[in-house]
PDB file of C-alpha atoms in Angstrom:
ATOM      1  CA  MET U   1       0.073   0.007   0.047  1.00 86.00           C
ATOM      2  CA  ASP U   2       1.507   3.367  -1.022  1.00 84.00           C
ATOM      3  CA  SER U   3       1.110   6.581   0.942  1.00 86.00           C
ATOM      4  CA  SER U   4       1.400  10.262  -0.036  1.00 88.00           C
ATOM      5  CA  THR U   5       1.159  13.301   1.989  1.00 90.00           C
ATOM      6  CA  LEU U   6      -0.970  14.903  -0.723  1.00 90.00           C
ATOM      7  CA  ASN U   7      -4.041  13.284  -2.320  1.00 91.00           C
ATOM      8  CA  PRO U   8      -4.681  13.219  -6.150  1.00 91.00           C
ATOM      9  CA  GLU U   9      -6.700  16.332  -5.999  1.00 92.00           C
ATOM     10  CA  GLN U  10      -4.145  18.200  -3.941  1.00 93.00           C
ATOM     11  CA  LEU U  11      -1.382  17.108  -6.462  1.00 93.00           C
ATOM     12  CA  LYS U  12      -3.430  18.408  -9.267  1.00 92.00           C
ATOM     13  CA  HIS U  13      -3.750  21.757  -7.560  1.00 93.00           C
ATOM     14  CA  ARG U  14      -0.143  21.886  -6.715  1.00 94.00           C
ATOM     15  CA  ALA U  15       0.765  21.339 -10.334  1.00 93.00           C
ATOM     16  CA  ILE U  16      -1.489  24.296 -11.401  1.00 92.00           C
ATOM     17  CA  VAL U  17      -0.028  26.652  -8.793  1.00 90.00           C
ATOM     18  CA  GLU U  18       3.541  25.564  -9.350  1.00 90.00           C
ATOM     19  CA  ALA U  19       3.172  25.995 -13.075  1.00 90.00           C
ATOM     20  CA  LYS U  20       2.035  29.576 -12.651  1.00 86.00           C
ATOM     21  CA  ARG U  21       5.297  30.171 -10.782  1.00 86.00           C
ATOM     22  CA  GLY U  22       7.440  28.471 -13.398  1.00 87.00           C
ATOM     23  CA  ARG U  23       8.131  25.247 -11.464  1.00 88.00           C
ATOM     24  CA  VAL U  24       7.541  21.849 -13.052  1.00 92.00           C
ATOM     25  CA  ARG U  25       7.810  18.332 -11.649  1.00 95.00           C
ATOM     26  CA  ASP U  26       7.647  15.000 -13.584  1.00 94.00           C
ATOM     27  CA  GLU U  27       5.131  12.181 -12.611  1.00 91.00           C
ATOM     28  CA  ASN U  28       7.408  11.084  -9.695  1.00 92.00           C
ATOM     29  CA  GLY U  29       7.507  14.557  -8.270  1.00 95.00           C
ATOM     30  CA  LYS U  30      11.134  15.290  -9.381  1.00 96.00           C
ATOM     31  CA  ILE U  31      11.716  18.970 -10.051  1.00 95.00           C
ATOM     32  CA  VAL U  32      12.533  19.394 -13.696  1.00 95.00           C
ATOM     33  CA  PHE U  33      14.523  22.547 -14.561  1.00 95.00           C
ATOM     34  CA  SER U  34      14.059  24.269 -17.923  1.00 94.00           C
ATOM     35  CA  LYS U  35      17.165  25.268 -19.806  1.00 96.00           C
ATOM     36  CA  GLU U  36      16.692  28.820 -18.721  1.00 95.00           C
ATOM     37  CA  GLN U  37      16.561  27.771 -15.026  1.00 94.00           C
ATOM     38  CA  LEU U  38      19.644  25.574 -15.485  1.00 96.00           C
ATOM     39  CA  LEU U  39      21.514  28.464 -16.843  1.00 97.00           C
ATOM     40  CA  GLN U  40      20.347  30.815 -14.067  1.00 94.00           C
ATOM     41  CA  ARG U  41      21.436  27.975 -11.619  1.00 95.00           C
ATOM     42  CA  GLN U  42      24.867  27.837 -13.378  1.00 97.00           C
ATOM     43  CA  THR U  43      25.371  31.640 -12.873  1.00 97.00           C
ATOM     44  CA  HIS U  44      24.105  31.453  -9.289  1.00 96.00           C
ATOM     45  CA  PHE U  45      26.656  28.811  -8.198  1.00 96.00           C
ATOM     46  CA  GLN U  46      29.421  30.322 -10.020  1.00 96.00           C
ATOM     47  CA  VAL U  47      28.852  33.650  -8.227  1.00 96.00           C
ATOM     48  CA  LYS U  48      28.421  31.665  -5.130  1.00 95.00           C
ATOM     49  CA  LEU U  49      32.050  30.221  -5.423  1.00 95.00           C
ATOM     50  CA  GLU U  50      33.293  33.796  -5.596  1.00 95.00           C
ATOM     51  CA  THR U  51      31.119  34.822  -2.729  1.00 94.00           C
ATOM     52  CA  TYR U  52      32.589  32.049  -0.524  1.00 94.00           C
ATOM     53  CA  LYS U  53      36.030  33.121  -1.311  1.00 95.00           C
ATOM     54  CA  THR U  54      35.322  36.630  -0.082  1.00 95.00           C
ATOM     55  CA  ARG U  55      33.652  35.203   2.960  1.00 95.00           C
ATOM     56  CA  ILE U  56      36.623  33.234   3.976  1.00 96.00           C
ATOM     57  CA  GLU U  57      38.874  36.334   3.668  1.00 96.00           C
ATOM     58  CA  ASN U  58      36.374  38.432   5.730  1.00 96.00           C
ATOM     59  CA  ILE U  59      36.282  35.493   8.366  1.00 96.00           C
ATOM     60  CA  LYS U  60      40.069  35.607   8.640  1.00 97.00           C
ATOM     61  CA  LYS U  61      40.055  39.273   9.118  1.00 97.00           C
ATOM     62  CA  ILE U  62      37.448  38.964  11.798  1.00 96.00           C
ATOM     63  CA  LEU U  63      39.237  36.263  13.605  1.00 97.00           C
ATOM     64  CA  LYS U  64      42.563  38.276  13.439  1.00 97.00           C
ATOM     65  CA  ASP U  65      40.631  41.255  14.906  1.00 96.00           C
ATOM     66  CA  ILE U  66      39.313  39.002  17.799  1.00 96.00           C
ATOM     67  CA  GLU U  67      42.791  37.639  18.397  1.00 97.00           C
ATOM     68  CA  GLY U  68      43.995  41.220  18.739  1.00 97.00           C
ATOM     69  CA  GLN U  69      41.439  41.971  21.424  1.00 97.00           C
ATOM     70  CA  LEU U  70      42.032  38.874  23.350  1.00 96.00           C
TER      71      LEU U  70
ATOM     72  CA  MET W   1       1.367  20.392  16.922  1.00 79.00           C
ATOM     73  CA  SER W   2       1.488  22.221  13.705  1.00 90.00           C
ATOM     74  CA  ASP W   3       4.483  23.020  11.461  1.00 95.00           C
ATOM     75  CA  ILE W   4       7.382  24.534  13.314  1.00 96.00           C
ATOM     76  CA  ILE W   5      10.506  26.564  12.239  1.00 97.00           C
ATOM     77  CA  PHE W   6      13.109  26.184  14.884  1.00 98.00           C
ATOM     78  CA  ASN W   7      14.321  29.571  16.164  1.00 98.00           C
ATOM     79  CA  ALA W   8      18.053  28.477  15.859  1.00 98.00           C
ATOM     80  CA  PHE W   9      17.318  27.984  12.072  1.00 98.00           C
ATOM     81  CA  LYS W  10      16.230  31.790  11.797  1.00 97.00           C
ATOM     82  CA  ALA W  11      19.599  32.844  13.110  1.00 97.00           C
ATOM     83  CA  ASN W  12      21.600  30.199  11.140  1.00 97.00           C
ATOM     84  CA  ILE W  13      20.134  31.262   7.951  1.00 96.00           C
ATOM     85  CA  MET W  14      21.133  35.013   8.613  1.00 96.00           C
ATOM     86  CA  ASN W  15      24.615  34.219   9.704  1.00 95.00           C
ATOM     87  CA  GLY W  16      25.201  31.767   6.942  1.00 94.00           C
ATOM     88  CA  THR W  17      25.559  28.644   9.007  1.00 96.00           C
ATOM     89  CA  ILE W  18      22.956  27.042   6.764  1.00 97.00           C
ATOM     90  CA  ASP W  19      22.993  27.592   3.134  1.00 97.00           C
ATOM     91  CA  LEU W  20      19.841  25.625   1.779  1.00 97.00           C
ATOM     92  CA  ASP W  21      20.968  25.302  -1.889  1.00 94.00           C
ATOM     93  CA  THR W  22      24.486  23.856  -1.180  1.00 95.00           C
ATOM     94  CA  ASP W  23      24.489  22.358   2.169  1.00 97.00           C
ATOM     95  CA  GLU W  24      23.339  18.659   2.471  1.00 98.00           C
ATOM     96  CA  ILE W  25      19.571  19.186   3.592  1.00 98.00           C
ATOM     97  CA  TYR W  26      18.072  16.018   4.974  1.00 98.00           C
ATOM     98  CA  VAL W  27      14.505  14.839   5.868  1.00 98.00           C
ATOM     99  CA  MET W  28      13.884  12.396   8.549  1.00 98.00           C
ATOM    100  CA  LEU W  29      10.617  10.891   9.804  1.00 98.00           C
ATOM    101  CA  THR W  30       9.238  10.594  13.341  1.00 98.00           C
ATOM    102  CA  THR W  31       6.148   9.209  15.005  1.00 98.00           C
ATOM    103  CA  ASP W  32       3.293  11.147  16.719  1.00 97.00           C
ATOM    104  CA  ALA W  33       5.199  10.743  20.012  1.00 97.00           C
ATOM    105  CA  PHE W  34       7.751  13.362  19.016  1.00 97.00           C
ATOM    106  CA  THR W  35       7.129  17.038  20.109  1.00 96.00           C
ATOM    107  CA  ALA W  36       9.156  19.671  18.374  1.00 96.00           C
ATOM    108  CA  THR W  37      10.035  22.866  20.382  1.00 96.00           C
ATOM    109  CA  ALA W  38      10.876  25.864  18.452  1.00 96.00           C
ATOM    110  CA  ASP W  39      12.662  27.611  21.091  1.00 96.00           C
ATOM    111  CA  THR W  40      14.859  24.857  22.747  1.00 95.00           C
ATOM    112  CA  MET W  41      15.763  22.499  20.057  1.00 97.00           C
ATOM    113  CA  GLU W  42      18.682  23.087  17.870  1.00 98.00           C
ATOM    114  CA  PHE W  43      20.421  19.908  16.711  1.00 98.00           C
ATOM    115  CA  VAL W  44      19.217  16.552  15.350  1.00 98.00           C
ATOM    116  CA  CYS W  45      20.545  14.568  18.401  1.00 98.00           C
ATOM    117  CA  GLU W  46      17.563  16.276  20.282  1.00 98.00           C
ATOM    118  CA  VAL W  47      14.948  14.865  17.983  1.00 98.00           C
ATOM    119  CA  SER W  48      13.231  11.622  19.516  1.00 97.00           C
ATOM    120  CA  SER W  49      10.863   9.019  18.260  1.00 98.00           C
ATOM    121  CA  GLU W  50      12.356   8.558  14.784  1.00 98.00           C
ATOM    122  CA  VAL W  51      10.594   6.188  12.718  1.00 98.00           C
ATOM    123  CA  THR W  52      11.727   2.618  12.462  1.00 97.00           C
ATOM    124  CA  GLY W  53      10.528   0.326   9.568  1.00 95.00           C
ATOM    125  CA  THR W  54      11.439  -1.569   6.399  1.00 96.00           C
ATOM    126  CA  GLY W  55      12.834   0.660   3.740  1.00 97.00           C
ATOM    127  CA  TYR W  56      13.857   3.384   6.224  1.00 98.00           C
ATOM    128  CA  THR W  57      17.341   4.229   7.510  1.00 97.00           C
ATOM    129  CA  ALA W  58      17.970   6.315  10.575  1.00 97.00           C
ATOM    130  CA  GLY W  59      18.691   9.961   9.661  1.00 98.00           C
ATOM    131  CA  GLY W  60      16.446  10.058   6.619  1.00 98.00           C
ATOM    132  CA  VAL W  61      17.358  10.872   3.271  1.00 98.00           C
ATOM    133  CA  ILE W  62      18.873  13.892   1.399  1.00 98.00           C
ATOM    134  CA  LEU W  63      16.491  16.352  -0.284  1.00 97.00           C
ATOM    135  CA  GLY W  64      17.111  16.095  -3.988  1.00 95.00           C
ATOM    136  CA  ASP W  65      17.149  19.145  -6.444  1.00 95.00           C
ATOM    137  CA  ALA W  66      17.047  21.568  -3.560  1.00 95.00           C
ATOM    138  CA  ALA W  67      16.505  25.024  -4.996  1.00 94.00           C
ATOM    139  CA  VAL W  68      15.961  28.391  -3.588  1.00 95.00           C
ATOM    140  CA  THR W  69      13.770  30.633  -5.892  1.00 92.00           C
ATOM    141  CA  VAL W  70      11.936  33.955  -5.894  1.00 90.00           C
ATOM    142  CA  ASP W  71       8.226  34.193  -6.054  1.00 88.00           C
ATOM    143  CA  ASP W  72       7.192  37.618  -7.274  1.00 88.00           C
ATOM    144  CA  THR W  73       3.515  36.808  -7.129  1.00 86.00           C
ATOM    145  CA  ASP W  74       3.439  36.190  -3.426  1.00 88.00           C
ATOM    146  CA  ASP W  75       6.597  38.375  -2.811  1.00 92.00           C
ATOM    147  CA  GLU W  76       8.499  35.665  -1.149  1.00 93.00           C
ATOM    148  CA  GLY W  77      11.664  33.433  -1.299  1.00 94.00           C
ATOM    149  CA  VAL W  78      10.837  29.641  -1.661  1.00 94.00           C
ATOM    150  CA  PHE W  79      12.893  26.610  -0.706  1.00 96.00           C
ATOM    151  CA  ASP W  80      11.768  23.700  -2.528  1.00 96.00           C
ATOM    152  CA  ALA W  81      13.013  20.063  -3.706  1.00 97.00           C
ATOM    153  CA  THR W  82      12.076  17.004  -5.470  1.00 97.00           C
ATOM    154  CA  ASP W  83       9.322  14.978  -3.574  1.00 97.00           C
ATOM    155  CA  THR W  84      10.924  12.482  -1.179  1.00 97.00           C
ATOM    156  CA  THR W  85      10.092   8.748  -1.469  1.00 97.00           C
ATOM    157  CA  TRP W  86      10.927   5.848   0.669  1.00 97.00           C
ATOM    158  CA  ALA W  87      10.189   3.047  -1.930  1.00 96.00           C
ATOM    159  CA  SER W  88       9.026  -0.595  -0.938  1.00 96.00           C
ATOM    160  CA  SER W  89       8.716   0.673   2.731  1.00 97.00           C
ATOM    161  CA  THR W  90       6.456  -0.291   5.639  1.00 97.00           C
ATOM    162  CA  LEU W  91       6.308   2.551   8.029  1.00 97.00           C
ATOM    163  CA  THR W  92       3.957   4.970   9.927  1.00 97.00           C
ATOM    164  CA  ALA W  93       5.032   8.715  10.406  1.00 98.00           C
ATOM    165  CA  ARG W  94       3.479  11.846  11.562  1.00 98.00           C
ATOM    166  CA  TYR W  95       6.122  14.420  11.079  1.00 98.00           C
ATOM    167  CA  ALA W  96       9.106  15.163   8.737  1.00 98.00           C
ATOM    168  CA  VAL W  97      12.039  16.968  10.394  1.00 98.00           C
ATOM    169  CA  ILE W  98      14.268  19.006   7.920  1.00 98.00           C
ATOM    170  CA  TYR W  99      17.800  19.572   8.985  1.00 98.00           C
ATOM    171  CA  LYS W 100      21.351  20.217   7.644  1.00 98.00           C
ATOM    172  CA  ARG W 101      23.448  17.097   8.014  1.00 98.00           C
ATOM    173  CA  THR W 102      27.081  17.531   9.198  1.00 97.00           C
ATOM    174  CA  THR W 103      29.442  14.971  10.397  1.00 96.00           C
ATOM    175  CA  GLU W 104      27.548  14.300  13.803  1.00 97.00           C
ATOM    176  CA  THR W 105      24.099  14.581  14.993  1.00 97.00           C
ATOM    177  CA  ALA W 106      25.251  16.870  17.755  1.00 97.00           C
ATOM    178  CA  THR W 107      26.230  19.502  15.150  1.00 97.00           C
ATOM    179  CA  SER W 108      23.558  18.937  12.560  1.00 98.00           C
ATOM    180  CA  PRO W 109      21.250  22.061  12.839  1.00 98.00           C
ATOM    181  CA  LEU W 110      17.523  21.712  12.704  1.00 98.00           C
ATOM    182  CA  ILE W 111      15.504  23.724  10.213  1.00 98.00           C
ATOM    183  CA  CYS W 112      11.798  22.873  10.469  1.00 98.00           C
ATOM    184  CA  CYS W 113       9.299  20.230  11.384  1.00 98.00           C
ATOM    185  CA  ILE W 114       6.380  19.437   9.075  1.00 97.00           C
ATOM    186  CA  ASP W 115       3.196  18.102  10.488  1.00 97.00           C
ATOM    187  CA  PHE W 116       1.395  15.617   8.251  1.00 96.00           C
ATOM    188  CA  THR W 117      -1.782  16.464  10.497  1.00 95.00           C
ATOM    189  CA  GLU W 118      -2.243  12.645  10.824  1.00 96.00           C
ATOM    190  CA  ASP W 119      -0.446   9.505  10.698  1.00 97.00           C
ATOM    191  CA  LYS W 120       0.623   8.411   7.275  1.00 96.00           C
ATOM    192  CA  SER W 121       1.504   4.717   6.605  1.00 96.00           C
ATOM    193  CA  SER W 122       3.131   2.755   3.750  1.00 96.00           C
ATOM    194  CA  SER W 123       2.850  -1.120   3.701  1.00 96.00           C
ATOM    195  CA  ASN W 124       5.291  -2.711   1.313  1.00 95.00           C
ATOM    196  CA  GLY W 125       4.946   0.365  -0.949  1.00 96.00           C
ATOM    197  CA  ASP W 126       6.052   3.942  -1.523  1.00 96.00           C
ATOM    198  CA  PHE W 127       5.875   6.486   1.323  1.00 97.00           C
ATOM    199  CA  LYS W 128       5.930   9.756  -0.429  1.00 97.00           C
ATOM    200  CA  ILE W 129       6.203  13.305   0.802  1.00 97.00           C
ATOM    201  CA  ALA W 130       4.796  15.507  -1.907  1.00 96.00           C
ATOM    202  CA  TRP W 131       5.928  18.964  -0.859  1.00 96.00           C
ATOM    203  CA  ASN W 132       3.487  21.781  -0.609  1.00 94.00           C
ATOM    204  CA  GLU W 133       3.047  24.167  -3.758  1.00 92.00           C
ATOM    205  CA  GLU W 134       4.242  26.901  -1.560  1.00 91.00           C
ATOM    206  CA  GLY W 135       7.640  25.004  -1.156  1.00 94.00           C
ATOM    207  CA  ILE W 136       9.209  23.339   1.941  1.00 96.00           C
ATOM    208  CA  LEU W 137       9.846  26.760   3.445  1.00 95.00           C
ATOM    209  CA  ASN W 138       9.134  30.260   2.209  1.00 92.00           C
ATOM    210  CA  LEU W 139      10.210  33.653   3.610  1.00 92.00           C
ATOM    211  CA  ASN W 140       7.595  36.396   3.070  1.00 89.00           C
TER     212      ASN W 140
END
């Protein structure tokens, strides 16, 4: 016996609402990204790599400052 | 008990301890014996009454295709993922607990607890969490 937290009617409603927001799932509920969304994600994570480099530098400065106050 | 967002998560999302689209975000199941407390619980080791059953491994499973998007219709940020399925399982669960997995349960921060509003059961079949159309979490 299978179990789902949403019934068939709720799943239908979800598909309509999500479609309006540009979100699509396959029949198993897996999110399917469009090519445009994949390109956006690619850019997002490339930027994030740079963001983390900056954060690491900022953290080093904060730690150095703390050490100076101890 | 209704859905709960743990207070510690609110701070963790602000200070970067949790990064929803790059950290390993897991979902685990508990029975109705579990009581989530937003203002005192912080880590997975504090979660009790985890489900046991065929097809379920302690700690739960990772959320697939986790993504954070902007919803300009409702003016909110949305965290969502692929639906989670425990295939060929026999189990009963009332709550789903979302958390960031680290190397230890004592350092794995809690995010939220989702109430199915009633026990959900599978018997040698799929136990599927179909996430809400509003996403797993949204910030508005």
